[in-house]
Each structure stands twice: as structure tokens, then as C-alpha cells.
Amino acid sequence: MNTLNKFSLEGKIALVTGAAYGIGFAIAEALADAGAKIAFNCRGQVHMDAALKAYEEKGIDAKGYFCDVTDEAQVKKMVAQIEEELGVIDILVNNAGIIKRIPMTEMSVDEFRQVVDIDLNAPFIMSKAVIPGMIKKGHGKIINICSMMSELGRETVSAYAAAKGGLKMLTKNIASEYGKYNIQCNGIGPGYIATPQTAPLREPQADGSKHPFDSFIISKTPAERWGDPEDLMGPAVFLASDASDFVNGHILYVDGGILAYIGKQP
């Protein structure tokens, strides 16, 4: 077999959660470019309409479904619809997530639970829903969007770090439990990516100077820049394709080298 053919996703059905914009959209675009048929979810009509327009502008025939990924009944219904309309899901990307930047002692229990529900419980619910079909089909790829906070802590992100650390271990456990069925479950751990979610951290100060956090991240990144959503495209195609058939339970950090770097001496 030609090596490049192993990266082809022709004929594959990919479900990418939270793929209306940002990282999820970029990953869905990459999978589509490699040949996959794309399904994605939204919770509201406004985001759905904007997403469908964006996919159309890219020339991608993506199918959108209304679904709250924290609701198991809705997830089961969506997966059944996708199987009926497109086929059994070959690739699941658990991308939907939120972050609340609140000091731990000021964060309510409900706020903590909301982050964990979306960032950790939802990937469990989604994976649980697609694994039976993957077992019957004889193969499957699950990609969990983890984070550097799967490894590190930082001020104000206790819920996010707890959820993403849990997602790392859920990834390893799915690999351990279902690898015998030719199902590979891996994670991508983005570094600091320039998306609408991180835009407030990159806004210039009133005097025109860089946001302190913007300067901090650039100083801590050997690449000396924020990542772009496009930086995640190649890793996503690799982990979704036959090229990664013996890669399982791995978290691929796409962070410009932050986790490898102790930082400059003051």
C-alpha cells in the first residue's frame, strides 16, 4: 500500500461535536479534505445556521444535528439518526467543551459541575453511544480533545483542569477496554490556540500594549506564537486514519513545545 493512502478517510463517517466554529470546525474541515463525510451537532438554531453556511462556503457537505451532548437520550437519538442517514460512525471527535476562568474559592458547585458535565461526562456519553456500532463494524477511531491542563494546573481553571485530566484517563481506559475490537482512542492536547474562546486573552490593552497573558504565553512557547486551529488538522487526520492503527491511549500534545520547556531565565 502507498503510505499516503493510509491517511485517506474516503468512505468514512466522522462525527465532530462542537464543530460549528473554532477547533472543531478546523478538525471537521481536515477530515472532510481527507475524504470523510462530516456530521456535527449544535444546540441552537443560530449556531446551526452559521455553521452550515460556513461549511457550504468551504465546499463541505456537512450534516448538522440538534443535540445536547450531556443528554444521553438526545445523544442516542442523534447517533441513531446518523447511522440511518449516513452510516455507522467510523470516527468520533469529542471536541465540545467550555471553560470558566474563576478562582476556585469563588466558583460555585453548579459552575464546577457544568464544566465537568460538558468536558468529561459528555465524551463518556458520546463514546458509549458509538462504541457498539464500531464493534460491529470491526474498527473505530475516537479522538478526545484534551488540553495542556490534562497535565498542568493554573490559576482560575480548577474545573477545566479536573475535567481535562479526567478526559486523559478516560482516553486511556477506552483504549485499554476496547483495543481488542480494533478501536483506537487517542487524544489531542492543544496548546494555546487563537480561537474566539481565547480572544479575550489576546486583546490589546487600552494603551495598545499586549495583554499580559498574551505576552506570558508567547514567552512560554518555544514557537513564540499562539497556535492556529489549522495546526490541529494534520494530527487529527493522522489519529482518524489507518496510519494510526497501532497508536492507542496516547495524548498528542500540539502546543508549540510548551510542555517541553521550562522557560527563559529571568
Coordinates of C-alpha atoms in Angstrom, one line a residue:
M1 CA 0.0 0.0 0.0
N2 CA 1.1 3.5 -0.8
T3 CA 1.9 5.2 2.6
L4 CA -0.1 8.3 1.8
N5 CA -3.1 6.1 1.2
K6 CA -3.1 5.1 4.8
F7 CA -4.1 8.7 5.6
S8 CA -7.2 8.6 3.4
L9 CA -10.6 8.8 5.0
E10 CA -12.6 8.1 1.9
G11 CA -15.9 6.4 2.7
K12 CA -15.6 7.1 6.5
I13 CA -18.3 8.7 8.6
A14 CA -17.0 11.3 11.1
L15 CA -19.0 12.9 13.9
V16 CA -17.3 16.0 15.4
T17 CA -19.0 17.5 18.4
G18 CA -19.0 21.3 18.9
A19 CA -17.8 21.8 15.3
A20 CA -19.7 25.0 14.5
Y21 CA -16.5 27.1 14.7
G22 CA -13.0 27.2 16.1
I23 CA -11.0 24.0 16.7
G24 CA -13.9 21.7 16.0
F25 CA -14.6 23.3 12.6
A26 CA -11.0 23.1 11.6
I27 CA -10.8 19.4 12.5
A28 CA -14.0 18.7 10.6
E29 CA -12.6 20.6 7.6
A30 CA -9.4 18.5 7.8
L31 CA -11.3 15.2 8.0
A32 CA -13.5 16.3 5.1
D33 CA -10.5 17.2 3.0
A34 CA -9.2 13.6 3.7
G35 CA -12.4 12.2 2.3
A36 CA -14.7 11.7 5.4
K37 CA -18.4 12.5 5.4
I38 CA -19.0 15.0 8.3
A39 CA -21.7 15.1 10.9
F40 CA -21.7 17.7 13.7
N41 CA -24.0 18.9 16.5
C42 CA -25.4 22.2 17.7
R43 CA -27.7 23.1 20.5
G44 CA -29.3 26.2 18.9
Q45 CA -30.6 27.4 15.5
V46 CA -28.3 30.5 15.3
H47 CA -25.1 28.4 15.6
M48 CA -26.5 25.7 13.3
D49 CA -27.3 28.2 10.5
A50 CA -23.9 29.9 10.8
A51 CA -22.1 26.5 10.8
L52 CA -24.0 25.2 7.8
K53 CA -23.2 28.4 5.9
A54 CA -19.5 28.2 6.8
Y55 CA -19.3 24.5 5.7
E56 CA -21.0 25.4 2.4
E57 CA -18.5 28.2 1.8
K58 CA -15.7 25.6 2.3
G59 CA -17.4 23.3 -0.2
I60 CA -18.1 20.7 2.6
D61 CA -21.4 18.8 2.5
A62 CA -21.7 18.5 6.3
K63 CA -24.8 17.3 8.1
G64 CA -25.9 19.1 11.3
Y65 CA -27.9 17.7 14.2
F66 CA -29.5 19.4 17.1
C67 CA -28.2 17.7 20.3
D68 CA -27.0 18.5 23.8
V69 CA -24.1 16.1 24.3
T70 CA -24.7 16.0 28.0
D71 CA -28.1 14.5 27.5
E72 CA -27.8 10.7 26.9
A73 CA -31.3 10.4 25.3
Q74 CA -30.5 13.1 22.8
V75 CA -27.1 11.6 22.1
K76 CA -28.6 8.1 21.4
K77 CA -31.2 9.7 19.1
M78 CA -28.5 11.6 17.2
V79 CA -26.3 8.6 16.7
A80 CA -29.3 6.6 15.5
Q81 CA -30.2 9.3 13.0
I82 CA -26.6 9.5 11.7
E83 CA -26.5 5.7 11.3
E84 CA -29.7 5.8 9.4
E85 CA -28.9 8.8 7.2
L86 CA -25.1 8.5 6.7
G87 CA -24.0 5.1 8.0
V88 CA -22.3 3.7 11.1
I89 CA -19.9 6.2 12.6
D90 CA -16.2 5.4 12.0
I91 CA -14.7 8.4 13.7
L92 CA -15.8 10.3 16.8
V93 CA -14.1 13.6 17.8
N94 CA -15.2 14.7 21.3
N95 CA -14.4 18.4 20.9
A96 CA -17.4 20.2 22.6
G97 CA -16.2 21.9 25.7
I98 CA -16.3 25.0 27.9
I99 CA -14.0 26.8 30.3
K100 CA -14.9 29.1 33.2
R101 CA -12.0 31.2 34.5
I102 CA -13.0 31.7 38.1
P103 CA -10.8 31.3 41.2
M104 CA -11.7 28.0 42.9
T105 CA -12.9 29.5 46.2
E106 CA -15.2 31.8 44.2
M107 CA -16.6 29.1 41.9
S108 CA -20.0 27.7 42.7
V109 CA -20.5 23.9 42.8
D110 CA -23.0 24.3 40.0
E111 CA -20.4 26.1 37.8
F112 CA -17.9 23.3 38.6
R113 CA -20.4 20.6 37.7
Q114 CA -21.3 22.3 34.4
V115 CA -17.7 22.3 33.2
V116 CA -17.2 18.7 34.2
D117 CA -20.5 17.7 32.6
I118 CA -19.6 19.2 29.2
D119 CA -15.9 18.5 29.2
L120 CA -15.8 15.0 30.7
N121 CA -19.3 13.4 31.1
A122 CA -20.3 14.3 27.5
P123 CA -17.3 12.4 26.0
F124 CA -18.2 9.4 28.1
I125 CA -21.8 9.6 26.9
M126 CA -20.8 10.1 23.2
S127 CA -18.2 7.3 23.3
K128 CA -20.6 4.9 25.0
A129 CA -23.1 5.6 22.2
V130 CA -20.8 5.0 19.2
I131 CA -18.7 2.1 20.5
P132 CA -21.3 -0.6 19.9
G133 CA -21.5 0.3 16.2
M134 CA -17.7 0.4 16.0
I135 CA -17.5 -3.1 17.5
K136 CA -20.0 -4.4 14.9
K137 CA -18.1 -2.7 12.1
G138 CA -14.8 -4.1 13.3
H139 CA -13.0 -0.8 13.7
G140 CA -13.3 2.7 15.1
K141 CA -11.4 5.9 16.0
I142 CA -12.2 8.1 19.0
I143 CA -10.3 11.3 19.4
N144 CA -10.8 13.3 22.6
I145 CA -9.8 16.9 22.6
C146 CA -7.8 17.1 25.8
S147 CA -5.6 20.1 26.9
M148 CA -2.3 21.0 28.4
M149 CA -4.5 21.2 31.5
S150 CA -4.6 17.5 31.3
E151 CA -1.1 17.7 32.6
L152 CA -0.7 21.1 34.3
G153 CA -2.6 23.3 36.7
R154 CA -3.1 27.0 36.6
E155 CA -4.9 29.7 38.5
T156 CA -8.7 30.0 37.9
V157 CA -9.2 26.8 35.9
S158 CA -9.8 24.2 38.6
A159 CA -12.9 22.7 37.0
Y160 CA -11.4 22.7 33.5
A161 CA -8.2 21.1 34.6
A162 CA -10.1 18.5 36.6
A163 CA -12.3 17.6 33.6
K164 CA -9.4 17.5 31.1
G165 CA -7.3 15.4 33.4
G166 CA -10.2 13.0 33.7
L167 CA -10.6 13.0 29.9
K168 CA -7.0 12.0 29.6
M169 CA -7.6 9.0 31.8
L170 CA -10.9 8.2 30.1
T171 CA -9.0 8.1 26.8
K172 CA -6.5 5.6 28.2
N173 CA -9.3 3.5 29.7
I174 CA -11.3 3.3 26.4
A175 CA -8.1 2.3 24.7
S176 CA -7.5 -0.4 27.3
E177 CA -11.0 -1.7 27.3
Y178 CA -11.8 -1.7 23.6
G179 CA -8.5 -2.0 21.8
K180 CA -9.2 -5.7 21.2
Y181 CA -12.1 -4.7 19.0
N182 CA -9.7 -2.7 16.7
I183 CA -10.9 0.6 18.3
Q184 CA -8.2 3.2 18.9
C185 CA -8.9 6.0 21.3
N186 CA -6.4 8.8 21.5
G187 CA -6.4 12.5 22.5
I188 CA -5.1 15.7 21.1
G189 CA -3.9 18.2 23.6
P190 CA -3.9 21.7 22.1
G191 CA -1.7 24.4 23.4
Y192 CA -3.0 27.9 23.4
I193 CA -4.9 28.3 20.2
A194 CA -6.2 31.5 18.7
T195 CA -10.0 30.9 18.8
P196 CA -13.0 33.0 19.8
Q197 CA -12.8 31.3 23.2
T198 CA -9.3 32.7 23.8
A199 CA -9.8 36.0 22.1
P200 CA -10.2 37.9 25.5
L201 CA -6.7 36.7 26.5
R202 CA -5.2 38.3 23.3
E203 CA -6.9 41.7 23.3
P204 CA -4.5 44.6 23.4
Q205 CA -4.6 46.8 26.5
A206 CA -6.1 50.3 26.4
D207 CA -2.6 51.8 25.8
G208 CA -2.0 49.5 22.8
S209 CA 0.3 47.1 24.6
K210 CA 0.0 43.4 24.6
H211 CA -2.4 41.7 27.1
P212 CA -0.2 40.4 29.9
F213 CA -1.4 36.8 29.3
D214 CA -0.7 37.1 25.6
S215 CA 2.9 38.1 26.5
F216 CA 3.1 35.3 29.1
I217 CA 2.1 32.6 26.6
I218 CA 4.4 33.7 23.9
S219 CA 7.3 33.8 26.4
K220 CA 6.5 30.2 27.5
T221 CA 6.1 28.8 23.9
P222 CA 9.3 27.8 22.1
A223 CA 7.5 28.6 18.8
E224 CA 6.9 32.1 20.2
R225 CA 3.3 32.3 18.9
W226 CA -0.2 31.1 19.6
G227 CA -1.3 28.1 17.7
D228 CA -3.9 28.3 14.9
P229 CA -6.8 25.9 14.5
E230 CA -5.1 24.7 11.3
D231 CA -2.2 23.4 13.4
L232 CA -4.5 20.6 14.6
M233 CA -5.6 19.5 11.2
G234 CA -2.7 17.1 10.4
P235 CA -2.7 15.4 13.9
A236 CA -6.5 14.9 13.6
V237 CA -6.3 13.3 10.2
F238 CA -3.4 11.0 11.5
L239 CA -5.4 9.9 14.5
A240 CA -8.5 9.3 12.5
S241 CA -6.8 7.3 9.8
D242 CA -5.4 3.8 9.3
A243 CA -1.9 5.4 9.7
S244 CA -2.5 5.3 13.5
D245 CA -3.9 1.8 13.8
F246 CA -1.3 0.8 16.4
V247 CA -1.4 4.1 18.3
N248 CA -3.8 3.7 21.2
G249 CA -4.3 5.5 24.6
H250 CA -1.9 8.3 23.5
I251 CA -2.3 12.1 24.0
L252 CA -0.7 14.0 21.2
Y253 CA 0.2 17.5 22.5
V254 CA 0.1 20.2 19.9
D255 CA 1.4 23.0 22.0
G256 CA 4.4 24.6 20.2
G257 CA 6.7 23.0 22.7
I258 CA 5.2 24.5 26.0
L259 CA 5.2 21.2 27.9
A260 CA 8.9 20.6 26.9
Y261 CA 10.1 24.0 28.0
I262 CA 11.0 25.3 31.5
G263 CA 11.0 28.9 30.3
K264 CA 13.7 31.6 29.9
Q265 CA 15.8 32.5 32.9
P266 CA 14.7 35.9 34.3

